[in-house]
Amino acid sequence: MDATVESMGSGSVQPITKAKATGRISDPIFVALLWASGIFVLALLGLIIAELFQGGLPALQHFGLDFIWSSAWNPVTENFGALVMIYGTLFSAIIAVVVALPLSFGIAFFLTEIAPPPLKRPIGVAVQLLAAVPSIIYGMWGFFVIVPLMAVYVQPPLIDTIGNLPIIGALFAGPPLGSGMFTAGLILAVMILPFITAMFVETLESVPPMLKESAYGIGATTFEVYKNVSVPYGKTAMVGAIMLGLGRALGETMAVTFVIGNATRMSASLFAPGATIASTIANEFPEAAIGSLKLTSLLQLGFILFVISFIVLALSRALVRSRLD
Amino acid sequence: MASLAARRAKDTTVKVISTAFAVLAIFLLGWILWTLLSRGLPALGLNVFTEVTKPPGQQGGLLNAIVGSLIQIGIAMVIGGPIGIFCGTFLAENGKGTKIGAAARFVNDILLSAPSILVGLFIYTLLVVPFGGFSGWAGSLALAILVIPVIVRTTEDMLNLVPVGLREAAFALGAPQWKVVMFITWRAARAGIVTGILLAIARAAGETAPLLFTSLGNNALSTDLSKPMASLPIAIYQFAGSPFDDWVSLAWAGALLITVGVLVLNVASRLFLARSH
């Protein structure tokens, strides 16, 4: 800061007329550049939506709105529908949130209330690094390490026990392939865990100490303060954090493509192979020729994914950041 | 209300479980790193850096992919960096309190978390189809769109930390806005802006899905941006899914390279920011 003030002094005191002169010419340009880049980012989203919509329009015209509700995906007869992928996208993302949520609550509790101060930062950073690992690395780890483990050690015992129960058994039915919805959901859970945890921690740290101290003052335990004071205080932002995790899980591509099994049919079982919108686009794109009905169907799928993500992410942001605007 | 002993027992139980969850998260990170090291390190010979991709059975490397990735990330940063910094500055300075500013901030937050595969599809319909083919340019632009929101967010956050008094002092001396921004606010927030750039590079380095539809990949060494261009993530994707053992181990070598690079960038940017504050 000292250096800044100094250079300011030596730079502009003497040639102040010059500064004025150059300011008159370049300031409008500079300010215009600032506005232009702001408006560019603003327009970018609209452009992406418009481009995807236009690209997918032929599929919509061909199939009508039935495209959304049709469970067909047959490249041979050129009959395409989005239902299986929408189902897979939501199913795998919901598994991810259900698994990541208790973990995030626990880790946030650990980081804000339990961790000794010297350990807090390194552990927090380590959790954050899980978010830095690229999607494709999760895919390889999932495909080569987790899928075999699931197929041998996790799924067979579950299928043999819970799989035989009435009603709930349907969730655990089918052969132990290792890959499938459940594995995809687990990998996604690890990927969204750092995002949810970081926002939880940020929210919990903004709880006024006075509130917590009052609760401690009447004899509440650490967990009781967390559960009855901190979490209710940050509830809105924490729901926003969960939505952000959901939004991230919906569009994750590479990790899911490796482990979900890529079957374009619907099954109630957690262990059945499936497909998400993103994995279908990544998988089927190489076989879709320019101008084909398949390509436009894939673009239409992309548009649907954009709409779903947009709604979830906008909701998340409204809950988390509304106070900033 | 439950007895004190019961409440204490519950408190302890939750603390133990929470600690176990934190340990689990670190264990998972360690497991991923261990997997990469144990499978990638044996495959990481000099050939990985000096040879291009060869048919299975012959010893090849990832030179074309490494060069392609560096070129595309470089161009993405040259395009996305200034736009991101300017937009972040706009949000923190001129756009504050305006409707356009609020809308741009909202859109940027959405872009930050939007599925990256859709950015690939966007560039595909915008550039690849009309201009008749996959190209390094298209890949670079897709990556540029992905780095912009990261830079905008960090730049804005970091500029907001610069005291208003500093700006006012400069304005009081008669400095035009470009001088105030370039010599006062940017300089004061330098460390934060650099952090954003490093994080953006880390993000671009690992992105795979958007490149599938834009630069496609190339098994030969090519620096021609108008032709399909190789990249590390795409090479990993192709090789990991192949039935050839030597290709799969090459994929692990590439995966190790990318992950170490990305994690080092992340840790470095955090340390850099911590030290300068």
Tab-separated table of N, CA and C in Angstrom, chain B residues 179-252:
chain	number	residue	atom	x	y	z
B	179	LYS	N	-6.866	5.346	-14.553
B	179	LYS	CA	-5.647	5.382	-13.732
B	179	LYS	C	-5.922	4.831	-12.341
B	180	VAL	N	-7.075	5.185	-11.798
B	180	VAL	CA	-7.423	4.705	-10.456
B	180	VAL	C	-7.497	3.181	-10.473
B	181	VAL	N	-8.177	2.646	-11.487
B	181	VAL	CA	-8.333	1.192	-11.559
B	181	VAL	C	-6.995	0.505	-11.783
B	182	MET	N	-6.250	0.986	-12.771
B	182	MET	CA	-5.029	0.269	-13.145
B	182	MET	C	-3.908	0.423	-12.125
B	183	PHE	N	-3.793	1.620	-11.544
B	183	PHE	CA	-2.644	1.842	-10.666
B	183	PHE	C	-2.982	1.756	-9.178
B	184	ILE	N	-4.253	1.821	-8.839
B	184	ILE	CA	-4.608	1.751	-7.417
B	184	ILE	C	-5.332	0.443	-7.098
B	185	THR	N	-6.538	0.272	-7.628
B	185	THR	CA	-7.325	-0.888	-7.184
B	185	THR	C	-6.734	-2.207	-7.676
B	186	TRP	N	-6.363	-2.270	-8.961
B	186	TRP	CA	-5.776	-3.520	-9.456
B	186	TRP	C	-4.493	-3.828	-8.711
B	187	ARG	N	-3.702	-2.786	-8.468
B	187	ARG	CA	-2.430	-3.017	-7.818
B	187	ARG	C	-2.639	-3.506	-6.380
B	188	ALA	N	-3.624	-2.898	-5.708
B	188	ALA	CA	-3.882	-3.305	-4.326
B	188	ALA	C	-4.437	-4.729	-4.270
B	189	ALA	N	-5.159	-5.135	-5.318
B	189	ALA	CA	-5.786	-6.459	-5.312
B	189	ALA	C	-5.007	-7.459	-6.170
B	190	ARG	N	-3.771	-7.089	-6.504
B	190	ARG	CA	-2.968	-7.891	-7.428
B	190	ARG	C	-2.939	-9.377	-7.057
B	191	ALA	N	-2.621	-9.655	-5.783
B	191	ALA	CA	-2.487	-11.053	-5.357
B	191	ALA	C	-3.779	-11.824	-5.601
B	192	GLY	N	-4.901	-11.188	-5.289
B	192	GLY	CA	-6.186	-11.858	-5.464
B	192	GLY	C	-6.491	-12.127	-6.924
B	193	ILE	N	-6.173	-11.165	-7.782
B	193	ILE	CA	-6.459	-11.334	-9.207
B	193	ILE	C	-5.591	-12.463	-9.779
B	194	VAL	N	-4.324	-12.487	-9.355
B	194	VAL	CA	-3.438	-13.571	-9.819
B	194	VAL	C	-3.978	-14.933	-9.351
B	195	THR	N	-4.476	-14.974	-8.127
B	195	THR	CA	-5.077	-16.207	-7.619
B	195	THR	C	-6.200	-16.684	-8.528
B	196	GLY	N	-7.069	-15.745	-8.914
B	196	GLY	CA	-8.173	-16.084	-9.801
B	196	GLY	C	-7.674	-16.655	-11.112
B	197	ILE	N	-6.600	-16.062	-11.643
B	197	ILE	CA	-6.055	-16.529	-12.916
B	197	ILE	C	-5.497	-17.949	-12.769
B	198	LEU	N	-4.793	-18.187	-11.661
B	198	LEU	CA	-4.246	-19.529	-11.439
B	198	LEU	C	-5.370	-20.565	-11.326
B	199	LEU	N	-6.427	-20.217	-10.591
B	199	LEU	CA	-7.548	-21.143	-10.437
B	199	LEU	C	-8.227	-21.390	-11.776
B	200	ALA	N	-8.292	-20.342	-12.597
B	200	ALA	CA	-8.908	-20.489	-13.913
B	200	ALA	C	-8.085	-21.432	-14.793
B	201	ILE	N	-6.755	-21.294	-14.723
B	201	ILE	CA	-5.891	-22.198	-15.492
B	201	ILE	C	-6.123	-23.635	-15.026
B	202	ALA	N	-6.215	-23.801	-13.702
B	202	ALA	CA	-6.443	-25.142	-13.161
B	202	ALA	C	-7.755	-25.716	-13.678
B	203	ARG	N	-8.787	-24.872	-13.754
B	203	ARG	CA	-10.061	-25.374	-14.244
B	203	ARG	C	-9.956	-25.773	-15.715
B	204	ALA	N	-9.345	-24.911	-16.516
B	204	ALA	CA	-9.242	-25.181	-17.950
B	204	ALA	C	-8.440	-26.453	-18.208
B	205	ALA	N	-7.424	-26.701	-17.375
B	205	ALA	CA	-6.549	-27.850	-17.610
B	205	ALA	C	-7.281	-29.176	-17.483
B	206	GLY	N	-8.297	-29.230	-16.635
B	206	GLY	CA	-8.957	-30.509	-16.399
B	206	GLY	C	-10.223	-30.722	-17.198
B	207	GLU	N	-10.700	-29.682	-17.870
B	207	GLU	CA	-11.975	-29.795	-18.580
B	207	GLU	C	-11.867	-30.741	-19.775
B	208	THR	N	-12.769	-31.694	-19.828
B	208	THR	CA	-12.749	-32.681	-20.894
B	208	THR	C	-13.958	-32.539	-21.802
B	209	ALA	N	-15.137	-32.522	-21.176
B	209	ALA	CA	-16.384	-32.575	-21.938
B	209	ALA	C	-16.488	-31.504	-23.019
B	210	PRO	N	-16.148	-30.225	-22.737
B	210	PRO	CA	-16.319	-29.223	-23.781
B	210	PRO	C	-15.388	-29.429	-24.982
B	211	LEU	N	-14.249	-30.101	-24.742
B	211	LEU	CA	-13.304	-30.288	-25.845
B	211	LEU	C	-13.733	-31.412	-26.789
B	212	LEU	N	-14.601	-32.308	-26.292
B	212	LEU	CA	-15.081	-33.414	-27.134
B	212	LEU	C	-15.734	-32.906	-28.415
B	213	PHE	N	-16.421	-31.766	-28.306
B	213	PHE	CA	-17.188	-31.261	-29.452
B	213	PHE	C	-16.493	-30.111	-30.157
B	214	THR	N	-15.311	-29.747	-29.687
B	214	THR	CA	-14.697	-28.545	-30.254
B	214	THR	C	-13.328	-28.827	-30.888
B	215	SER	N	-12.349	-29.263	-30.067
B	215	SER	CA	-11.042	-29.521	-30.673
B	215	SER	C	-10.853	-31.013	-30.971
B	216	LEU	N	-11.756	-31.850	-30.468
B	216	LEU	CA	-11.880	-33.270	-30.822
B	216	LEU	C	-10.722	-34.166	-30.404
B	217	GLY	N	-9.479	-33.717	-30.622
B	217	GLY	CA	-8.323	-34.578	-30.368
B	217	GLY	C	-7.602	-34.869	-31.662
B	218	ASN	N	-6.316	-35.205	-31.536
B	218	ASN	CA	-5.498	-35.403	-32.730
B	218	ASN	C	-4.330	-36.296	-32.325
B	219	ASN	N	-4.115	-37.378	-33.081
B	219	ASN	CA	-3.056	-38.294	-32.681
B	219	ASN	C	-1.682	-37.876	-33.178
B	220	ALA	N	-1.644	-36.825	-34.006
B	220	ALA	CA	-0.353	-36.328	-34.474
B	220	ALA	C	-0.042	-35.008	-33.782
B	221	LEU	N	1.222	-34.646	-33.781
B	221	LEU	CA	1.613	-33.364	-33.199
B	221	LEU	C	1.189	-32.258	-34.153
B	222	SER	N	0.333	-31.374	-33.678
B	222	SER	CA	-0.143	-30.308	-34.545
B	222	SER	C	-0.233	-29.012	-33.771
B	223	THR	N	0.248	-27.945	-34.375
B	223	THR	CA	0.101	-26.637	-33.737
B	223	THR	C	-0.799	-25.754	-34.596
B	224	ASP	N	-1.454	-26.378	-35.589
B	224	ASP	CA	-2.345	-25.636	-36.481
B	224	ASP	C	-3.711	-25.481	-35.814
B	225	LEU	N	-4.015	-24.244	-35.428
B	225	LEU	CA	-5.245	-24.020	-34.659
B	225	LEU	C	-6.511	-24.193	-35.481
B	226	SER	N	-6.380	-24.240	-36.817
B	226	SER	CA	-7.582	-24.406	-37.625
B	226	SER	C	-7.907	-25.886	-37.837
B	227	LYS	N	-7.042	-26.766	-37.292
B	227	LYS	CA	-7.275	-28.214	-37.416
B	227	LYS	C	-7.625	-28.777	-36.038
B	228	PRO	N	-8.183	-29.999	-36.004
B	228	PRO	CA	-8.408	-30.626	-34.699
B	228	PRO	C	-7.110	-30.660	-33.902
B	229	MET	N	-7.213	-30.477	-32.597
B	229	MET	CA	-6.017	-30.402	-31.778
B	229	MET	C	-6.139	-31.346	-30.587
B	230	ALA	N	-5.021	-31.993	-30.263
B	230	ALA	CA	-5.032	-32.915	-29.127
B	230	ALA	C	-5.062	-32.148	-27.813
B	231	SER	N	-5.470	-32.817	-26.757
B	231	SER	CA	-5.384	-32.234	-25.415
B	231	SER	C	-5.267	-33.382	-24.424
B	232	LEU	N	-4.658	-33.106	-23.283
B	232	LEU	CA	-4.445	-34.162	-22.286
B	232	LEU	C	-5.745	-34.829	-21.835
B	233	PRO	N	-6.768	-34.040	-21.444
B	233	PRO	CA	-7.989	-34.705	-20.964
B	233	PRO	C	-8.621	-35.615	-22.013
B	234	ILE	N	-8.645	-35.155	-23.273
B	234	ILE	CA	-9.252	-35.970	-24.322
B	234	ILE	C	-8.414	-37.227	-24.566
B	235	ALA	N	-7.085	-37.075	-24.547
B	235	ALA	CA	-6.217	-38.240	-24.728
B	235	ALA	C	-6.464	-39.254	-23.612
B	236	ILE	N	-6.587	-38.752	-22.385
B	236	ILE	CA	-6.868	-39.646	-21.250
B	236	ILE	C	-8.186	-40.372	-21.476
B	237	TYR	N	-9.196	-39.634	-21.917
B	237	TYR	CA	-10.524	-40.212	-22.131
B	237	TYR	C	-10.465	-41.326	-23.183
B	238	GLN	N	-9.768	-41.038	-24.291
B	238	GLN	CA	-9.656	-42.049	-25.356
B	238	GLN	C	-8.902	-43.278	-24.869
B	239	PHE	N	-7.771	-43.042	-24.192
B	239	PHE	CA	-6.897	-44.156	-23.824
B	239	PHE	C	-7.483	-44.975	-22.678
B	240	ALA	N	-8.124	-44.288	-21.719
B	240	ALA	CA	-8.657	-45.014	-20.558
B	240	ALA	C	-9.750	-45.986	-20.990
B	241	GLY	N	-10.478	-45.612	-22.038
B	241	GLY	CA	-11.566	-46.474	-22.489
B	241	GLY	C	-11.126	-47.498	-23.523
B	242	SER	N	-9.829	-47.536	-23.843
B	242	SER	CA	-9.364	-48.458	-24.875
B	242	SER	C	-9.042	-49.812	-24.267
B	243	PRO	N	-9.050	-50.864	-25.085
B	243	PRO	CA	-8.770	-52.209	-24.555
B	243	PRO	C	-7.273	-52.507	-24.477
B	244	PHE	N	-6.393	-51.570	-24.825
B	244	PHE	CA	-4.952	-51.861	-24.862
B	244	PHE	C	-4.273	-51.429	-23.573
B	245	ASP	N	-3.518	-52.357	-22.979
B	245	ASP	CA	-2.902	-52.073	-21.679
B	245	ASP	C	-1.942	-50.887	-21.735
B	246	ASP	N	-1.139	-50.799	-22.826
B	246	ASP	CA	-0.154	-49.714	-22.861
B	246	ASP	C	-0.845	-48.360	-23.002
B	247	TRP	N	-2.008	-48.328	-23.683
B	247	TRP	CA	-2.746	-47.071	-23.772
B	247	TRP	C	-3.342	-46.702	-22.421
B	248	VAL	N	-3.864	-47.709	-21.712
B	248	VAL	CA	-4.459	-47.425	-20.406
B	248	VAL	C	-3.405	-46.880	-19.447
B	249	SER	N	-2.188	-47.476	-19.487
B	249	SER	CA	-1.173	-46.967	-18.557
B	249	SER	C	-0.729	-45.565	-18.962
B	250	LEU	N	-0.760	-45.281	-20.261
B	250	LEU	CA	-0.462	-43.916	-20.709
B	250	LEU	C	-1.526	-42.940	-20.194
B	251	ALA	N	-2.765	-43.414	-20.164
B	251	ALA	CA	-3.851	-42.583	-19.628
B	251	ALA	C	-3.595	-42.259	-18.157
B	252	TRP	N	-3.114	-43.268	-17.395
B	252	TRP	CA	-2.819	-43.025	-15.985
B	252	TRP	C	-1.678	-42.019	-15.837
